[in-house]
Amino acid sequence: MRTAITITLGALALCPAQGQSAPPEPQRVLVVLAHPDDELPMAPAIASLARQGADVAIYYATAGDAGPGVSRLSPGAALAERRIAEAWCAVEALGVETLLGAEHPDGKLGLAAHQEGSPARALAAAFKEQFALSDLILTWGPDGGYGHADHRMVSALATQAVQAMPAAERPKLLYVGIPAGKLPPVAEMAQWATTDPALLTESIPYTPADLEAAKAAAACHVTQFDDATRAGMMPLFDATMWRGAVHFRPAF
């Protein structure tokens, strides 16, 4: 059975002024990703949640400083600065005001992950702190989209953090997925993972305005994609793998 995600209301204040109920607190949503531009496979869902009044933040584990994309920039600080600027452009286009993280080493989240002082240990500690403030977490599935090691580590560490939390404090954790048979027919996505639609039991519907916000977000990532790709990516996803709703499966 598939369900659409709607904004849930937080607890009312215990002592509202003049005997009236205080406005309910918005749902706190944390989108957990590895790099700037990782928001694009769920971009209209993020815009939808923000538009409906959720308190949405996006946590990028890295600044993407090892991935020059189509730019001619060398990996390093200058590329990190550009990609963080692109990330701010994208999150603002989606109606999000809070960008977090971008402080862990790009391309290295899986290195010696079990050792003290590793990037993975540092990221897990950051997740523990942020997740305690969240009601809903959206992230990569264990496939990492197309198998990227940083994507997989973000998913694994997010899952590890959530599964350790007491039930009363545990946020809902959802993995984004592409329904089997709905993969966009382009060579660049031939190796992307798909998920049995029976497992994608939750979805976030979006409006044409949310899709326009997603298009604006894609346009921000100039270092990563050429003009044609940035212009065509969201319409392609809309026509193939989304069709009006971004699909997710519960982690638990």
PDB file of C-alpha atoms in Angstrom:
ATOM      1  CA  MET A   1       0.000   0.000   0.000  1.00  0.00           C
ATOM      2  CA  ARG A   2       1.385   3.377  -0.978  1.00  0.00           C
ATOM      3  CA  THR A   3       0.934   6.465   1.125  1.00  0.00           C
ATOM      4  CA  ALA A   4       1.550  10.118   0.392  1.00  0.00           C
ATOM      5  CA  ILE A   5       3.587  12.027   2.925  1.00  0.00           C
ATOM      6  CA  THR A   6       1.811  14.989   4.447  1.00  0.00           C
ATOM      7  CA  ILE A   7       3.016  17.584   6.906  1.00  0.00           C
ATOM      8  CA  THR A   8       2.379  16.493  10.467  1.00  0.00           C
ATOM      9  CA  LEU A   9       1.947  18.968  13.287  1.00  0.00           C
ATOM     10  CA  GLY A  10       4.157  19.158  16.328  1.00  0.00           C
ATOM     11  CA  ALA A  11       2.952  19.362  19.896  1.00  0.00           C
ATOM     12  CA  LEU A  12       1.082  22.465  21.005  1.00  0.00           C
ATOM     13  CA  ALA A  13       2.675  24.756  23.572  1.00  0.00           C
ATOM     14  CA  LEU A  14       1.698  23.853  27.121  1.00  0.00           C
ATOM     15  CA  CYS A  15       1.033  27.430  28.204  1.00  0.00           C
ATOM     16  CA  PRO A  16      -0.480  29.356  25.291  1.00  0.00           C
ATOM     17  CA  ALA A  17      -1.047  33.062  25.770  1.00  0.00           C
ATOM     18  CA  GLN A  18      -4.487  34.235  26.942  1.00  0.00           C
ATOM     19  CA  GLY A  19      -5.884  30.705  26.970  1.00  0.00           C
ATOM     20  CA  GLN A  20      -5.534  30.216  23.224  1.00  0.00           C
ATOM     21  CA  SER A  21      -3.711  27.397  21.487  1.00  0.00           C
ATOM     22  CA  ALA A  22      -0.323  28.359  20.083  1.00  0.00           C
ATOM     23  CA  PRO A  23       0.354  27.617  16.432  1.00  0.00           C
ATOM     24  CA  PRO A  24       1.607  24.060  15.937  1.00  0.00           C
ATOM     25  CA  GLU A  25       5.297  23.630  15.314  1.00  0.00           C
ATOM     26  CA  PRO A  26       6.208  22.681  11.742  1.00  0.00           C
ATOM     27  CA  GLN A  27       7.573  19.264  10.937  1.00  0.00           C
ATOM     28  CA  ARG A  28      11.378  19.292  11.050  1.00  0.00           C
ATOM     29  CA  VAL A  29      12.789  17.694   7.919  1.00  0.00           C
ATOM     30  CA  LEU A  30      16.487  16.993   7.373  1.00  0.00           C
ATOM     31  CA  VAL A  31      17.695  16.027   3.897  1.00  0.00           C
ATOM     32  CA  VAL A  32      21.010  14.188   4.285  1.00  0.00           C
ATOM     33  CA  LEU A  33      23.275  14.013   1.234  1.00  0.00           C
ATOM     34  CA  ALA A  34      26.911  13.590   0.281  1.00  0.00           C
ATOM     35  CA  HIS A  35      27.497  16.445  -2.174  1.00  0.00           C
ATOM     36  CA  PRO A  36      25.918  19.594  -3.581  1.00  0.00           C
ATOM     37  CA  ASP A  37      23.670  18.460  -6.489  1.00  0.00           C
ATOM     38  CA  ASP A  38      22.664  15.221  -4.681  1.00  0.00           C
ATOM     39  CA  GLU A  39      19.369  16.929  -3.891  1.00  0.00           C
ATOM     40  CA  LEU A  40      18.278  16.750  -7.532  1.00  0.00           C
ATOM     41  CA  PRO A  41      16.849  13.162  -7.500  1.00  0.00           C
ATOM     42  CA  MET A  42      14.334  14.369  -4.895  1.00  0.00           C
ATOM     43  CA  ALA A  43      14.266  18.105  -5.637  1.00  0.00           C
ATOM     44  CA  PRO A  44      10.513  18.664  -6.188  1.00  0.00           C
ATOM     45  CA  ALA A  45       9.748  16.702  -3.014  1.00  0.00           C
ATOM     46  CA  ILE A  46      11.970  19.072  -1.042  1.00  0.00           C
ATOM     47  CA  ALA A  47      10.247  22.055  -2.629  1.00  0.00           C
ATOM     48  CA  SER A  48       6.854  20.535  -1.819  1.00  0.00           C
ATOM     49  CA  LEU A  49       7.677  20.034   1.847  1.00  0.00           C
ATOM     50  CA  ALA A  50       9.075  23.558   2.176  1.00  0.00           C
ATOM     51  CA  ARG A  51       6.050  25.046   0.426  1.00  0.00           C
ATOM     52  CA  GLN A  52       3.702  23.226   2.797  1.00  0.00           C
ATOM     53  CA  GLY A  53       5.410  24.802   5.789  1.00  0.00           C
ATOM     54  CA  ALA A  54       7.888  22.167   6.937  1.00  0.00           C
ATOM     55  CA  ASP A  55      11.085  23.375   8.580  1.00  0.00           C
ATOM     56  CA  VAL A  56      13.489  21.902   6.014  1.00  0.00           C
ATOM     57  CA  ALA A  57      17.287  21.824   6.236  1.00  0.00           C
ATOM     58  CA  ILE A  58      19.747  20.210   3.840  1.00  0.00           C
ATOM     59  CA  TYR A  59      22.910  18.615   5.206  1.00  0.00           C
ATOM     60  CA  TYR A  60      25.682  18.070   2.668  1.00  0.00           C
ATOM     61  CA  ALA A  61      28.417  15.875   4.138  1.00  0.00           C
ATOM     62  CA  THR A  62      31.050  17.357   1.833  1.00  0.00           C
ATOM     63  CA  ALA A  63      31.538  20.471  -0.264  1.00  0.00           C
ATOM     64  CA  GLY A  64      32.111  18.344  -3.355  1.00  0.00           C
ATOM     65  CA  ASP A  65      35.667  19.636  -3.619  1.00  0.00           C
ATOM     66  CA  ALA A  66      36.911  16.470  -5.386  1.00  0.00           C
ATOM     67  CA  GLY A  67      34.346  16.588  -8.209  1.00  0.00           C
ATOM     68  CA  PRO A  68      34.968  19.231 -10.887  1.00  0.00           C
ATOM     69  CA  GLY A  69      32.196  17.895 -13.105  1.00  0.00           C
ATOM     70  CA  VAL A  70      32.213  19.696 -16.452  1.00  0.00           C
ATOM     71  CA  SER A  71      34.209  22.636 -15.107  1.00  0.00           C
ATOM     72  CA  ARG A  72      37.919  23.015 -15.630  1.00  0.00           C
ATOM     73  CA  LEU A  73      38.563  23.642 -11.957  1.00  0.00           C
ATOM     74  CA  SER A  74      41.060  21.503 -10.101  1.00  0.00           C
ATOM     75  CA  PRO A  75      39.955  19.667  -6.956  1.00  0.00           C
ATOM     76  CA  GLY A  76      40.484  21.788  -3.884  1.00  0.00           C
ATOM     77  CA  ALA A  77      39.429  24.938  -2.079  1.00  0.00           C
ATOM     78  CA  ALA A  78      38.417  26.992  -5.115  1.00  0.00           C
ATOM     79  CA  LEU A  79      36.131  24.227  -6.341  1.00  0.00           C
ATOM     80  CA  ALA A  80      34.671  23.818  -2.842  1.00  0.00           C
ATOM     81  CA  GLU A  81      33.845  27.526  -2.754  1.00  0.00           C
ATOM     82  CA  ARG A  82      32.076  27.328  -6.104  1.00  0.00           C
ATOM     83  CA  ARG A  83      30.113  24.235  -5.202  1.00  0.00           C
ATOM     84  CA  ILE A  84      28.973  25.632  -1.853  1.00  0.00           C
ATOM     85  CA  ALA A  85      27.760  28.729  -3.701  1.00  0.00           C
ATOM     86  CA  GLU A  86      25.885  26.456  -6.102  1.00  0.00           C
ATOM     87  CA  ALA A  87      24.422  24.581  -3.133  1.00  0.00           C
ATOM     88  CA  TRP A  88      23.106  27.802  -1.619  1.00  0.00           C
ATOM     89  CA  CYS A  89      21.613  28.747  -4.969  1.00  0.00           C
ATOM     90  CA  ALA A  90      19.870  25.368  -5.172  1.00  0.00           C
ATOM     91  CA  VAL A  91      18.510  25.206  -1.633  1.00  0.00           C
ATOM     92  CA  GLU A  92      17.146  28.742  -1.905  1.00  0.00           C
ATOM     93  CA  ALA A  93      15.494  27.856  -5.215  1.00  0.00           C
ATOM     94  CA  LEU A  94      13.757  24.987  -3.413  1.00  0.00           C
ATOM     95  CA  GLY A  95      12.491  27.297  -0.673  1.00  0.00           C
ATOM     96  CA  VAL A  96      14.943  26.030   1.951  1.00  0.00           C
ATOM     97  CA  GLU A  97      16.763  28.451   4.237  1.00  0.00           C
ATOM     98  CA  THR A  98      19.170  26.172   6.098  1.00  0.00           C
ATOM     99  CA  LEU A  99      22.282  24.537   4.645  1.00  0.00           C
ATOM    100  CA  LEU A 100      24.429  22.478   7.003  1.00  0.00           C
ATOM    101  CA  GLY A 101      27.660  20.484   6.917  1.00  0.00           C
ATOM    102  CA  ALA A 102      29.966  20.626   3.874  1.00  0.00           C
ATOM    103  CA  GLU A 103      32.887  20.029   6.244  1.00  0.00           C
ATOM    104  CA  HIS A 104      33.946  16.423   5.640  1.00  0.00           C
ATOM    105  CA  PRO A 105      36.430  15.278   2.940  1.00  0.00           C
ATOM    106  CA  ASP A 106      34.928  14.558  -0.460  1.00  0.00           C
ATOM    107  CA  GLY A 107      35.605  11.083  -1.821  1.00  0.00           C
ATOM    108  CA  LYS A 108      36.959   9.809   1.496  1.00  0.00           C
ATOM    109  CA  LEU A 109      33.953   9.013   3.669  1.00  0.00           C
ATOM    110  CA  GLY A 110      34.544   5.275   3.296  1.00  0.00           C
ATOM    111  CA  LEU A 111      38.273   5.284   4.014  1.00  0.00           C
ATOM    112  CA  ALA A 112      39.215   3.397   7.207  1.00  0.00           C
ATOM    113  CA  ALA A 113      35.640   4.007   8.335  1.00  0.00           C
ATOM    114  CA  HIS A 114      36.031   1.830  11.436  1.00  0.00           C
ATOM    115  CA  GLN A 115      39.046   3.697  12.792  1.00  0.00           C
ATOM    116  CA  GLU A 116      39.032   6.425  15.421  1.00  0.00           C
ATOM    117  CA  GLY A 117      39.288   9.846  13.816  1.00  0.00           C
ATOM    118  CA  SER A 118      38.036   8.684  10.411  1.00  0.00           C
ATOM    119  CA  PRO A 119      35.762  10.883   8.263  1.00  0.00           C
ATOM    120  CA  ALA A 120      32.982   8.337   8.830  1.00  0.00           C
ATOM    121  CA  ARG A 121      33.278   8.592  12.609  1.00  0.00           C
ATOM    122  CA  ALA A 122      33.157  12.386  12.403  1.00  0.00           C
ATOM    123  CA  LEU A 123      30.115  12.299  10.128  1.00  0.00           C
ATOM    124  CA  ALA A 124      28.331   9.808  12.402  1.00  0.00           C
ATOM    125  CA  ALA A 125      28.847  12.168  15.346  1.00  0.00           C
ATOM    126  CA  ALA A 126      27.418  15.064  13.336  1.00  0.00           C
ATOM    127  CA  PHE A 127      24.404  12.975  12.350  1.00  0.00           C
ATOM    128  CA  LYS A 128      23.738  12.018  15.965  1.00  0.00           C
ATOM    129  CA  GLU A 129      23.540  15.690  16.886  1.00  0.00           C
ATOM    130  CA  GLN A 130      21.364  16.740  13.960  1.00  0.00           C
ATOM    131  CA  PHE A 131      19.011  13.774  14.010  1.00  0.00           C
ATOM    132  CA  ALA A 132      17.968  14.486  17.589  1.00  0.00           C
ATOM    133  CA  LEU A 133      16.353  17.668  16.217  1.00  0.00           C
ATOM    134  CA  SER A 134      14.546  16.022  13.280  1.00  0.00           C
ATOM    135  CA  ASP A 135      11.148  14.435  12.661  1.00  0.00           C
ATOM    136  CA  LEU A 136      11.794  13.174   9.132  1.00  0.00           C
ATOM    137  CA  ILE A 137      15.066  12.336   7.364  1.00  0.00           C
ATOM    138  CA  LEU A 138      15.378  11.868   3.603  1.00  0.00           C
ATOM    139  CA  THR A 139      18.541  10.333   2.169  1.00  0.00           C
ATOM    140  CA  TRP A 140      20.050   7.977  -0.379  1.00  0.00           C
ATOM    141  CA  GLY A 141      19.153   4.312  -0.294  1.00  0.00           C
ATOM    142  CA  PRO A 142      21.895   1.739   0.338  1.00  0.00           C
ATOM    143  CA  ASP A 143      22.586   1.685  -3.413  1.00  0.00           C
ATOM    144  CA  GLY A 144      23.751   5.285  -3.302  1.00  0.00           C
ATOM    145  CA  GLY A 145      21.883   5.971  -6.539  1.00  0.00           C
ATOM    146  CA  TYR A 146      24.563   4.674  -8.842  1.00  0.00           C
ATOM    147  CA  GLY A 147      26.906   3.134  -6.282  1.00  0.00           C
ATOM    148  CA  HIS A 148      28.965   6.193  -5.332  1.00  0.00           C
ATOM    149  CA  ALA A 149      30.897   5.293  -2.179  1.00  0.00           C
ATOM    150  CA  ASP A 150      30.176   8.615  -0.449  1.00  0.00           C
ATOM    151  CA  HIS A 151      26.454   8.235  -1.176  1.00  0.00           C
ATOM    152  CA  ARG A 152      26.484   4.721   0.263  1.00  0.00           C
ATOM    153  CA  MET A 153      28.317   5.866   3.392  1.00  0.00           C
ATOM    154  CA  VAL A 154      25.875   8.709   4.000  1.00  0.00           C
ATOM    155  CA  SER A 155      22.992   6.239   3.749  1.00  0.00           C
ATOM    156  CA  ALA A 156      24.686   3.681   5.999  1.00  0.00           C
ATOM    157  CA  LEU A 157      25.711   6.204   8.647  1.00  0.00           C
ATOM    158  CA  ALA A 158      22.269   7.820   8.655  1.00  0.00           C
ATOM    159  CA  THR A 159      20.698   4.398   9.125  1.00  0.00           C
ATOM    160  CA  GLN A 160      23.158   3.526  11.881  1.00  0.00           C
ATOM    161  CA  ALA A 161      22.354   6.731  13.742  1.00  0.00           C
ATOM    162  CA  VAL A 162      18.582   6.366  13.477  1.00  0.00           C
ATOM    163  CA  GLN A 163      18.435   2.695  14.439  1.00  0.00           C
ATOM    164  CA  ALA A 164      20.263   3.467  17.690  1.00  0.00           C
ATOM    165  CA  MET A 165      17.742   6.084  18.803  1.00  0.00           C
ATOM    166  CA  PRO A 166      14.951   5.227  21.276  1.00  0.00           C
ATOM    167  CA  ALA A 167      11.579   4.723  19.601  1.00  0.00           C
ATOM    168  CA  ALA A 168      10.090   7.810  21.225  1.00  0.00           C
ATOM    169  CA  GLU A 169      12.863  10.000  19.784  1.00  0.00           C
ATOM    170  CA  ARG A 170      13.462   8.236  16.470  1.00  0.00           C
ATOM    171  CA  PRO A 171      12.801  10.297  13.335  1.00  0.00           C
ATOM    172  CA  LYS A 172      11.242   8.672  10.304  1.00  0.00           C
ATOM    173  CA  LEU A 173      13.946   7.669   7.828  1.00  0.00           C
ATOM    174  CA  LEU A 174      13.138   7.366   4.132  1.00  0.00           C
ATOM    175  CA  TYR A 175      15.325   6.275   1.216  1.00  0.00           C
ATOM    176  CA  VAL A 176      14.689   7.849  -2.178  1.00  0.00           C
ATOM    177  CA  GLY A 177      14.221   5.319  -4.973  1.00  0.00           C
ATOM    178  CA  ILE A 178      13.581   4.957  -8.676  1.00  0.00           C
ATOM    179  CA  PRO A 179      10.740   2.508  -9.427  1.00  0.00           C
ATOM    180  CA  ALA A 180      11.847  -0.468 -11.521  1.00  0.00           C
ATOM    181  CA  GLY A 181      10.882   0.098 -15.128  1.00  0.00           C
ATOM    182  CA  LYS A 182      10.931   3.914 -14.769  1.00  0.00           C
ATOM    183  CA  LEU A 183      14.628   4.567 -15.247  1.00  0.00           C
ATOM    184  CA  PRO A 184      15.196   7.534 -17.564  1.00  0.00           C
ATOM    185  CA  PRO A 185      16.311   6.215 -20.988  1.00  0.00           C
ATOM    186  CA  VAL A 186      19.655   8.029 -21.141  1.00  0.00           C
ATOM    187  CA  ALA A 187      23.128   6.492 -21.186  1.00  0.00           C
ATOM    188  CA  GLU A 188      24.243   8.537 -18.191  1.00  0.00           C
ATOM    189  CA  MET A 189      21.726   6.732 -15.966  1.00  0.00           C
ATOM    190  CA  ALA A 190      22.056   3.205 -17.316  1.00  0.00           C
ATOM    191  CA  GLN A 191      23.860   2.033 -14.188  1.00  0.00           C
ATOM    192  CA  TRP A 192      21.531   3.658 -11.670  1.00  0.00           C
ATOM    193  CA  ALA A 193      19.789   1.332  -9.237  1.00  0.00           C
ATOM    194  CA  THR A 194      16.037   0.782  -9.283  1.00  0.00           C
ATOM    195  CA  THR A 195      13.684  -0.480  -6.594  1.00  0.00           C
ATOM    196  CA  ASP A 196      10.718  -2.838  -6.725  1.00  0.00           C
ATOM    197  CA  PRO A 197       7.702  -0.479  -6.692  1.00  0.00           C
ATOM    198  CA  ALA A 198       6.121  -2.649  -3.984  1.00  0.00           C
ATOM    199  CA  LEU A 199       8.800  -1.398  -1.594  1.00  0.00           C
ATOM    200  CA  LEU A 200       8.298   2.277  -2.460  1.00  0.00           C
ATOM    201  CA  THR A 201       5.340   2.629  -0.139  1.00  0.00           C
ATOM    202  CA  GLU A 202       5.623   6.368   0.479  1.00  0.00           C
ATOM    203  CA  SER A 203       5.700   9.301  -1.875  1.00  0.00           C
ATOM    204  CA  ILE A 204       5.798  13.073  -1.808  1.00  0.00           C
ATOM    205  CA  PRO A 205       3.546  14.578  -4.483  1.00  0.00           C
ATOM    206  CA  TYR A 206       4.600  17.843  -6.070  1.00  0.00           C
ATOM    207  CA  THR A 207       2.917  20.631  -7.991  1.00  0.00           C
ATOM    208  CA  PRO A 208       3.978  22.326 -11.238  1.00  0.00           C
ATOM    209  CA  ALA A 209       5.380  25.138  -9.075  1.00  0.00           C
ATOM    210  CA  ASP A 210       7.503  22.628  -7.143  1.00  0.00           C
ATOM    211  CA  LEU A 211       8.805  21.240 -10.425  1.00  0.00           C
ATOM    212  CA  GLU A 212       9.731  24.754 -11.536  1.00  0.00           C
ATOM    213  CA  ALA A 213      11.628  25.178  -8.263  1.00  0.00           C
ATOM    214  CA  ALA A 214      13.453  21.936  -9.005  1.00  0.00           C
ATOM    215  CA  LYS A 215      14.367  23.205 -12.461  1.00  0.00           C
ATOM    216  CA  ALA A 216      15.776  26.365 -10.892  1.00  0.00           C
ATOM    217  CA  ALA A 217      17.803  24.258  -8.457  1.00  0.00           C
ATOM    218  CA  ALA A 218      19.262  22.160 -11.288  1.00  0.00           C
ATOM    219  CA  ALA A 219      20.246  25.342 -13.130  1.00  0.00           C
ATOM    220  CA  CYS A 220      22.474  26.300 -10.192  1.00  0.00           C
ATOM    221  CA  HIS A 221      24.959  23.447 -10.618  1.00  0.00           C
ATOM    222  CA  VAL A 222      27.037  24.995 -13.382  1.00  0.00           C
ATOM    223  CA  THR A 223      30.254  23.173 -12.448  1.00  0.00           C
ATOM    224  CA  GLN A 224      28.593  19.765 -12.660  1.00  0.00           C
ATOM    225  CA  PHE A 225      26.428  19.753 -15.789  1.00  0.00           C
ATOM    226  CA  ASP A 226      26.383  21.424 -19.174  1.00  0.00           C
ATOM    227  CA  ASP A 227      23.585  23.795 -20.144  1.00  0.00           C
ATOM    228  CA  ALA A 228      21.476  21.183 -21.936  1.00  0.00           C
ATOM    229  CA  THR A 229      21.666  18.717 -19.072  1.00  0.00           C
ATOM    230  CA  ARG A 230      20.756  21.303 -16.463  1.00  0.00           C
ATOM    231  CA  ALA A 231      17.765  22.425 -18.534  1.00  0.00           C
ATOM    232  CA  GLY A 232      16.531  18.938 -19.379  1.00  0.00           C
ATOM    233  CA  MET A 233      17.167  16.917 -16.234  1.00  0.00           C
ATOM    234  CA  MET A 234      14.068  17.790 -14.209  1.00  0.00           C
ATOM    235  CA  PRO A 235      11.612  17.500 -17.126  1.00  0.00           C
ATOM    236  CA  LEU A 236      13.144  14.101 -17.938  1.00  0.00           C
ATOM    237  CA  PHE A 237      12.793  12.877 -14.348  1.00  0.00           C
ATOM    238  CA  ASP A 238       9.244  14.220 -14.216  1.00  0.00           C
ATOM    239  CA  ALA A 239       8.265  12.316 -17.353  1.00  0.00           C
ATOM    240  CA  THR A 240       9.862   9.024 -16.346  1.00  0.00           C
ATOM    241  CA  MET A 241      10.680   8.156 -12.739  1.00  0.00           C
ATOM    242  CA  TRP A 242       8.523  10.672 -10.823  1.00  0.00           C
ATOM    243  CA  ARG A 243       5.306  11.349 -12.756  1.00  0.00           C
ATOM    244  CA  GLY A 244       3.929  13.709 -10.148  1.00  0.00           C
ATOM    245  CA  ALA A 245       5.492  12.253  -7.000  1.00  0.00           C
ATOM    246  CA  VAL A 246       8.978  11.414  -5.711  1.00  0.00           C
ATOM    247  CA  HIS A 247       9.120   7.861  -4.370  1.00  0.00           C
ATOM    248  CA  PHE A 248      10.610   6.630  -1.112  1.00  0.00           C
ATOM    249  CA  ARG A 249      10.788   3.504   0.997  1.00  0.00           C
ATOM    250  CA  PRO A 250      10.950   3.386   4.794  1.00  0.00           C
ATOM    251  CA  ALA A 251      14.223   2.252   6.292  1.00  0.00           C
ATOM    252  CA  PHE A 252      12.367   0.394   9.060  1.00  0.00           C
TER     253      PHE A 252
END
